[in-house]
Amino acid sequence: MGEKVRVEFPFDVVKTIGIKNFDSEVKLLTAIELYREEKVSLGKAAEIAELSIREFLYELRKRGVEINYDLKEFRRDLKTIEGLQ
């Protein structure tokens, strides 16, 4: 990733919510929403969340988020797999 953007939350809000890994959770939730709205690919969303694609898919499934996987992505993944052989 290139440049980063910093987002600030009031500490009392973070404390009230009680999320231990607040930064990680915000990244994950943002990535999920961007993916759900089809603004980023699965790979980019996983990168934003700082997770592997497998871990990100698990998080999507856990939250009942439908996976957007079209023919174009399938063909790109197939080329990648063929290149690994």
mmCIF file of N, CA and C in Angstrom:
data_model
loop_
_atom_site.group_PDB
_atom_site.id
_atom_site.type_symbol
_atom_site.label_atom_id
_atom_site.label_comp_id
_atom_site.label_asym_id
_atom_site.label_seq_id
_atom_site.Cartn_x
_atom_site.Cartn_y
_atom_site.Cartn_z
ATOM 1 N N MET A 1 0.837 -1.184 0.000
ATOM 2 C CA MET A 1 0.000 0.000 0.000
ATOM 3 C C MET A 1 0.873 1.234 0.000
ATOM 4 N N GLY A 2 0.359 2.307 -0.549
ATOM 5 C CA GLY A 2 1.080 3.571 -0.618
ATOM 6 C C GLY A 2 0.894 4.391 0.641
ATOM 7 N N GLU A 3 0.558 5.644 0.435
ATOM 8 C CA GLU A 3 0.352 6.540 1.566
ATOM 9 C C GLU A 3 -0.800 6.057 2.432
ATOM 10 N N LYS A 4 -0.744 6.407 3.703
ATOM 11 C CA LYS A 4 -1.799 6.010 4.632
ATOM 12 C C LYS A 4 -2.537 7.234 5.137
ATOM 13 N N VAL A 5 -3.778 7.026 5.512
ATOM 14 C CA VAL A 5 -4.620 8.077 6.065
ATOM 15 C C VAL A 5 -4.876 7.742 7.524
ATOM 16 N N ARG A 6 -4.842 8.743 8.346
ATOM 17 C CA ARG A 6 -5.075 8.531 9.773
ATOM 18 C C ARG A 6 -6.483 9.009 10.125
ATOM 19 N N VAL A 7 -7.208 8.183 10.857
ATOM 20 C CA VAL A 7 -8.552 8.527 11.315
ATOM 21 C C VAL A 7 -8.532 8.518 12.836
ATOM 22 N N GLU A 8 -9.072 9.556 13.421
ATOM 23 C CA GLU A 8 -9.074 9.652 14.881
ATOM 24 C C GLU A 8 -10.482 9.476 15.427
ATOM 25 N N PHE A 9 -10.577 8.760 16.554
ATOM 26 C CA PHE A 9 -11.825 8.568 17.273
ATOM 27 C C PHE A 9 -11.633 9.077 18.691
ATOM 28 N N PRO A 10 -12.675 9.636 19.281
ATOM 29 C CA PRO A 10 -12.562 10.037 20.683
ATOM 30 C C PRO A 10 -12.290 8.803 21.547
ATOM 31 N N PHE A 11 -11.348 8.917 22.459
ATOM 32 C CA PHE A 11 -10.958 7.779 23.287
ATOM 33 C C PHE A 11 -12.134 7.236 24.078
ATOM 34 N N ASP A 12 -13.006 8.114 24.578
ATOM 35 C CA ASP A 12 -14.139 7.634 25.376
ATOM 36 C C ASP A 12 -15.068 6.740 24.550
ATOM 37 N N VAL A 13 -15.175 7.010 23.254
ATOM 38 C CA VAL A 13 -15.992 6.161 22.377
ATOM 39 C C VAL A 13 -15.333 4.794 22.240
ATOM 40 N N VAL A 14 -14.045 4.794 21.991
ATOM 41 C CA VAL A 14 -13.299 3.533 21.849
ATOM 42 C C VAL A 14 -13.407 2.727 23.136
ATOM 43 N N LYS A 15 -13.256 3.390 24.261
ATOM 44 C CA LYS A 15 -13.322 2.720 25.571
ATOM 45 C C LYS A 15 -14.723 2.163 25.822
ATOM 46 N N THR A 16 -15.748 2.939 25.492
ATOM 47 C CA THR A 16 -17.136 2.514 25.700
ATOM 48 C C THR A 16 -17.483 1.299 24.847
ATOM 49 N N ILE A 17 -17.019 1.305 23.615
ATOM 50 C CA ILE A 17 -17.295 0.189 22.705
ATOM 51 C C ILE A 17 -16.661 -1.097 23.226
ATOM 52 N N GLY A 18 -15.482 -0.969 23.822
ATOM 53 C CA GLY A 18 -14.826 -2.121 24.428
ATOM 54 C C GLY A 18 -14.160 -3.073 23.456
ATOM 55 N N ILE A 19 -13.792 -2.591 22.288
ATOM 56 C CA ILE A 19 -13.092 -3.434 21.320
ATOM 57 C C ILE A 19 -11.601 -3.378 21.628
ATOM 58 N N LYS A 20 -11.005 -4.540 21.872
ATOM 59 C CA LYS A 20 -9.592 -4.586 22.265
ATOM 60 C C LYS A 20 -8.659 -4.114 21.157
ATOM 61 N N ASN A 21 -8.821 -4.642 19.979
ATOM 62 C CA ASN A 21 -7.962 -4.278 18.838
ATOM 63 C C ASN A 21 -8.733 -3.336 17.923
ATOM 64 N N PHE A 22 -8.978 -2.147 18.404
ATOM 65 C CA PHE A 22 -9.839 -1.193 17.701
ATOM 66 C C PHE A 22 -9.338 -0.900 16.290
ATOM 67 N N ASP A 23 -8.039 -0.634 16.135
ATOM 68 C CA ASP A 23 -7.487 -0.328 14.807
ATOM 69 C C ASP A 23 -7.755 -1.459 13.817
ATOM 70 N N SER A 24 -7.484 -2.683 14.249
ATOM 71 C CA SER A 24 -7.689 -3.846 13.376
ATOM 72 C C SER A 24 -9.157 -4.023 13.028
ATOM 73 N N GLU A 25 -10.018 -3.809 14.007
ATOM 74 C CA GLU A 25 -11.457 -3.963 13.777
ATOM 75 C C GLU A 25 -11.976 -2.911 12.801
ATOM 76 N N VAL A 26 -11.506 -1.684 12.934
ATOM 77 C CA VAL A 26 -11.923 -0.615 12.017
ATOM 78 C C VAL A 26 -11.455 -0.930 10.598
ATOM 79 N N LYS A 27 -10.219 -1.414 10.460
ATOM 80 C CA LYS A 27 -9.710 -1.785 9.133
ATOM 81 C C LYS A 27 -10.557 -2.898 8.527
ATOM 82 N N LEU A 28 -10.868 -3.907 9.344
ATOM 83 C CA LEU A 28 -11.660 -5.035 8.860
ATOM 84 C C LEU A 28 -13.056 -4.590 8.440
ATOM 85 N N LEU A 29 -13.725 -3.827 9.291
ATOM 86 C CA LEU A 29 -15.084 -3.384 8.973
ATOM 87 C C LEU A 29 -15.116 -2.474 7.749
ATOM 88 N N THR A 30 -14.108 -1.632 7.614
ATOM 89 C CA THR A 30 -14.016 -0.765 6.438
ATOM 90 C C THR A 30 -13.809 -1.608 5.183
ATOM 91 N N ALA A 31 -12.900 -2.570 5.263
ATOM 92 C CA ALA A 31 -12.626 -3.444 4.119
ATOM 93 C C ALA A 31 -13.870 -4.228 3.717
ATOM 94 N N ILE A 32 -14.596 -4.741 4.705
ATOM 95 C CA ILE A 32 -15.818 -5.496 4.416
ATOM 96 C C ILE A 32 -16.837 -4.616 3.710
ATOM 97 N N GLU A 33 -17.023 -3.409 4.208
ATOM 98 C CA GLU A 33 -18.018 -2.514 3.600
ATOM 99 C C GLU A 33 -17.610 -2.105 2.183
ATOM 100 N N LEU A 34 -16.336 -1.802 1.974
ATOM 101 C CA LEU A 34 -15.866 -1.456 0.629
ATOM 102 C C LEU A 34 -16.047 -2.633 -0.328
ATOM 103 N N TYR A 35 -15.779 -3.839 0.163
ATOM 104 C CA TYR A 35 -15.957 -5.044 -0.647
ATOM 105 C C TYR A 35 -17.439 -5.280 -0.945
ATOM 106 N N ARG A 36 -18.273 -5.139 0.075
ATOM 107 C CA ARG A 36 -19.720 -5.344 -0.081
ATOM 108 C C ARG A 36 -20.301 -4.383 -1.126
ATOM 109 N N GLU A 37 -19.794 -3.152 -1.134
ATOM 110 C CA GLU A 37 -20.260 -2.143 -2.088
ATOM 111 C C GLU A 37 -19.569 -2.256 -3.445
ATOM 112 N N GLU A 38 -18.710 -3.279 -3.591
ATOM 113 C CA GLU A 38 -17.966 -3.552 -4.821
ATOM 114 C C GLU A 38 -17.077 -2.388 -5.238
ATOM 115 N N LYS A 39 -16.527 -1.696 -4.250
ATOM 116 C CA LYS A 39 -15.596 -0.596 -4.520
ATOM 117 C C LYS A 39 -14.157 -1.090 -4.557
ATOM 118 N N VAL A 40 -13.912 -2.257 -3.967
ATOM 119 C CA VAL A 40 -12.586 -2.877 -4.012
ATOM 120 C C VAL A 40 -12.751 -4.374 -4.259
ATOM 121 N N SER A 41 -11.697 -4.975 -4.787
ATOM 122 C CA SER A 41 -11.699 -6.417 -5.041
ATOM 123 C C SER A 41 -11.497 -7.179 -3.735
ATOM 124 N N LEU A 42 -11.677 -8.470 -3.811
ATOM 125 C CA LEU A 42 -11.451 -9.335 -2.655
ATOM 126 C C LEU A 42 -10.014 -9.200 -2.162
ATOM 127 N N GLY A 43 -9.066 -9.243 -3.084
ATOM 128 C CA GLY A 43 -7.654 -9.133 -2.715
ATOM 129 C C GLY A 43 -7.322 -7.806 -2.065
ATOM 130 N N LYS A 44 -7.860 -6.714 -2.619
ATOM 131 C CA LYS A 44 -7.606 -5.385 -2.063
ATOM 132 C C LYS A 44 -8.250 -5.253 -0.688
ATOM 133 N N ALA A 45 -9.446 -5.796 -0.533
ATOM 134 C CA ALA A 45 -10.120 -5.744 0.768
ATOM 135 C C ALA A 45 -9.317 -6.502 1.826
ATOM 136 N N ALA A 46 -8.802 -7.670 1.450
ATOM 137 C CA ALA A 46 -7.971 -8.437 2.382
ATOM 138 C C ALA A 46 -6.720 -7.648 2.748
ATOM 139 N N GLU A 47 -6.145 -6.976 1.766
ATOM 140 C CA GLU A 47 -4.953 -6.151 2.008
ATOM 141 C C GLU A 47 -5.273 -5.005 2.974
ATOM 142 N N ILE A 48 -6.402 -4.340 2.771
ATOM 143 C CA ILE A 48 -6.808 -3.246 3.660
ATOM 144 C C ILE A 48 -6.962 -3.758 5.091
ATOM 145 N N ALA A 49 -7.571 -4.934 5.222
ATOM 146 C CA ALA A 49 -7.802 -5.530 6.539
ATOM 147 C C ALA A 49 -6.536 -6.145 7.133
ATOM 148 N N GLU A 50 -5.475 -6.200 6.327
ATOM 149 C CA GLU A 50 -4.211 -6.821 6.730
ATOM 150 C C GLU A 50 -4.408 -8.289 7.108
ATOM 151 N N LEU A 51 -5.179 -8.980 6.242
ATOM 152 C CA LEU A 51 -5.440 -10.405 6.405
ATOM 153 C C LEU A 51 -5.106 -11.120 5.105
ATOM 154 N N SER A 52 -4.901 -12.424 5.197
ATOM 155 C CA SER A 52 -4.772 -13.214 3.971
ATOM 156 C C SER A 52 -6.162 -13.294 3.339
ATOM 157 N N ILE A 53 -6.217 -13.666 2.079
ATOM 158 C CA ILE A 53 -7.519 -13.806 1.422
ATOM 159 C C ILE A 53 -8.344 -14.865 2.140
ATOM 160 N N ARG A 54 -7.710 -15.927 2.545
ATOM 161 C CA ARG A 54 -8.416 -16.997 3.267
ATOM 162 C C ARG A 54 -9.023 -16.475 4.565
ATOM 163 N N GLU A 55 -8.238 -15.710 5.327
ATOM 164 C CA GLU A 55 -8.741 -15.141 6.586
ATOM 165 C C GLU A 55 -9.881 -14.158 6.328
ATOM 166 N N PHE A 56 -9.733 -13.356 5.271
ATOM 167 C CA PHE A 56 -10.774 -12.387 4.948
ATOM 168 C C PHE A 56 -12.061 -13.098 4.531
ATOM 169 N N LEU A 57 -11.944 -14.152 3.733
ATOM 170 C CA LEU A 57 -13.120 -14.933 3.344
ATOM 171 C C LEU A 57 -13.824 -15.499 4.573
ATOM 172 N N TYR A 58 -13.038 -15.954 5.543
ATOM 173 C CA TYR A 58 -13.612 -16.465 6.793
ATOM 174 C C TYR A 58 -14.420 -15.373 7.492
ATOM 175 N N GLU A 59 -13.860 -14.160 7.552
ATOM 176 C CA GLU A 59 -14.554 -13.038 8.199
ATOM 177 C C GLU A 59 -15.837 -12.687 7.450
ATOM 178 N N LEU A 60 -15.802 -12.752 6.127
ATOM 179 C CA LEU A 60 -17.009 -12.490 5.341
ATOM 180 C C LEU A 60 -18.084 -13.523 5.657
ATOM 181 N N ARG A 61 -17.689 -14.787 5.643
ATOM 182 C CA ARG A 61 -18.639 -15.866 5.913
ATOM 183 C C ARG A 61 -19.218 -15.749 7.319
ATOM 184 N N LYS A 62 -18.350 -15.433 8.278
ATOM 185 C CA LYS A 62 -18.767 -15.293 9.674
ATOM 186 C C LYS A 62 -19.843 -14.214 9.833
ATOM 187 N N ARG A 63 -19.758 -13.185 8.990
ATOM 188 C CA ARG A 63 -20.698 -12.060 9.065
ATOM 189 C C ARG A 63 -21.845 -12.166 8.052
ATOM 190 N N GLY A 64 -21.883 -13.274 7.320
ATOM 191 C CA GLY A 64 -22.962 -13.486 6.360
ATOM 192 C C GLY A 64 -22.895 -12.594 5.132
ATOM 193 N N VAL A 65 -21.684 -12.166 4.775
ATOM 194 C CA VAL A 65 -21.503 -11.296 3.611
ATOM 195 C C VAL A 65 -21.322 -12.161 2.368
ATOM 196 N N GLU A 66 -22.100 -11.863 1.342
ATOM 197 C CA GLU A 66 -22.028 -12.605 0.087
ATOM 198 C C GLU A 66 -20.704 -12.326 -0.618
ATOM 199 N N ILE A 67 -20.133 -13.367 -1.194
ATOM 200 C CA ILE A 67 -18.857 -13.225 -1.891
ATOM 201 C C ILE A 67 -19.119 -12.829 -3.340
ATOM 202 N N ASN A 68 -18.498 -11.728 -3.759
ATOM 203 C CA ASN A 68 -18.608 -11.236 -5.136
ATOM 204 C C ASN A 68 -17.430 -11.806 -5.925
ATOM 205 N N TYR A 69 -17.689 -12.836 -6.679
ATOM 206 C CA TYR A 69 -16.608 -13.476 -7.429
ATOM 207 C C TYR A 69 -17.112 -13.697 -8.842
ATOM 208 N N ASP A 70 -16.685 -12.853 -9.755
ATOM 209 C CA ASP A 70 -17.197 -12.939 -11.118
ATOM 210 C C ASP A 70 -16.231 -13.696 -12.027
ATOM 211 N N LEU A 71 -16.652 -13.874 -13.265
ATOM 212 C CA LEU A 71 -15.872 -14.627 -14.243
ATOM 213 C C LEU A 71 -14.508 -13.994 -14.487
ATOM 214 N N LYS A 72 -14.449 -12.672 -14.503
ATOM 215 C CA LYS A 72 -13.185 -11.963 -14.718
ATOM 216 C C LYS A 72 -12.176 -12.303 -13.615
ATOM 217 N N GLU A 73 -12.635 -12.290 -12.370
ATOM 218 C CA GLU A 73 -11.743 -12.634 -11.258
ATOM 219 C C GLU A 73 -11.322 -14.099 -11.332
ATOM 220 N N PHE A 74 -12.263 -14.969 -11.711
ATOM 221 C CA PHE A 74 -11.953 -16.387 -11.837
ATOM 222 C C PHE A 74 -10.857 -16.612 -12.872
ATOM 223 N N ARG A 75 -10.987 -15.962 -14.025
ATOM 224 C CA ARG A 75 -9.977 -16.116 -15.082
ATOM 225 C C ARG A 75 -8.615 -15.593 -14.630
ATOM 226 N N ARG A 76 -8.616 -14.467 -13.918
ATOM 227 C CA ARG A 76 -7.360 -13.909 -13.417
ATOM 228 C C ARG A 76 -6.713 -14.874 -12.416
ATOM 229 N N ASP A 77 -7.524 -15.444 -11.531
ATOM 230 C CA ASP A 77 -7.002 -16.401 -10.558
ATOM 231 C C ASP A 77 -6.496 -17.663 -11.241
ATOM 232 N N LEU A 78 -7.199 -18.103 -12.270
ATOM 233 C CA LEU A 78 -6.787 -19.288 -13.012
ATOM 234 C C LEU A 78 -5.427 -19.064 -13.673
ATOM 235 N N LYS A 79 -5.222 -17.885 -14.256
ATOM 236 C CA LYS A 79 -3.921 -17.554 -14.853
ATOM 237 C C LYS A 79 -2.821 -17.572 -13.798
ATOM 238 N N THR A 80 -3.125 -17.044 -12.643
ATOM 239 C CA THR A 80 -2.144 -17.026 -11.553
ATOM 240 C C THR A 80 -1.774 -18.445 -11.151
ATOM 241 N N ILE A 81 -2.772 -19.301 -11.008
ATOM 242 C CA ILE A 81 -2.531 -20.696 -10.623
ATOM 243 C C ILE A 81 -1.716 -21.409 -11.692
ATOM 244 N N GLU A 82 -2.067 -21.193 -12.955
ATOM 245 C CA GLU A 82 -1.328 -21.825 -14.052
ATOM 246 C C GLU A 82 0.121 -21.354 -14.073
ATOM 247 N N GLY A 83 0.353 -20.111 -13.730
ATOM 248 C CA GLY A 83 1.709 -19.567 -13.681
ATOM 249 C C GLY A 83 2.547 -20.153 -12.562
ATOM 250 N N LEU A 84 1.893 -20.680 -11.541
ATOM 251 C CA LEU A 84 2.604 -21.268 -10.407
ATOM 252 C C LEU A 84 3.057 -22.696 -10.679
ATOM 253 N N GLN A 85 2.475 -23.322 -11.695
ATOM 254 C CA GLN A 85 2.792 -24.734 -11.972
ATOM 255 C C GLN A 85 4.060 -24.888 -12.758
#
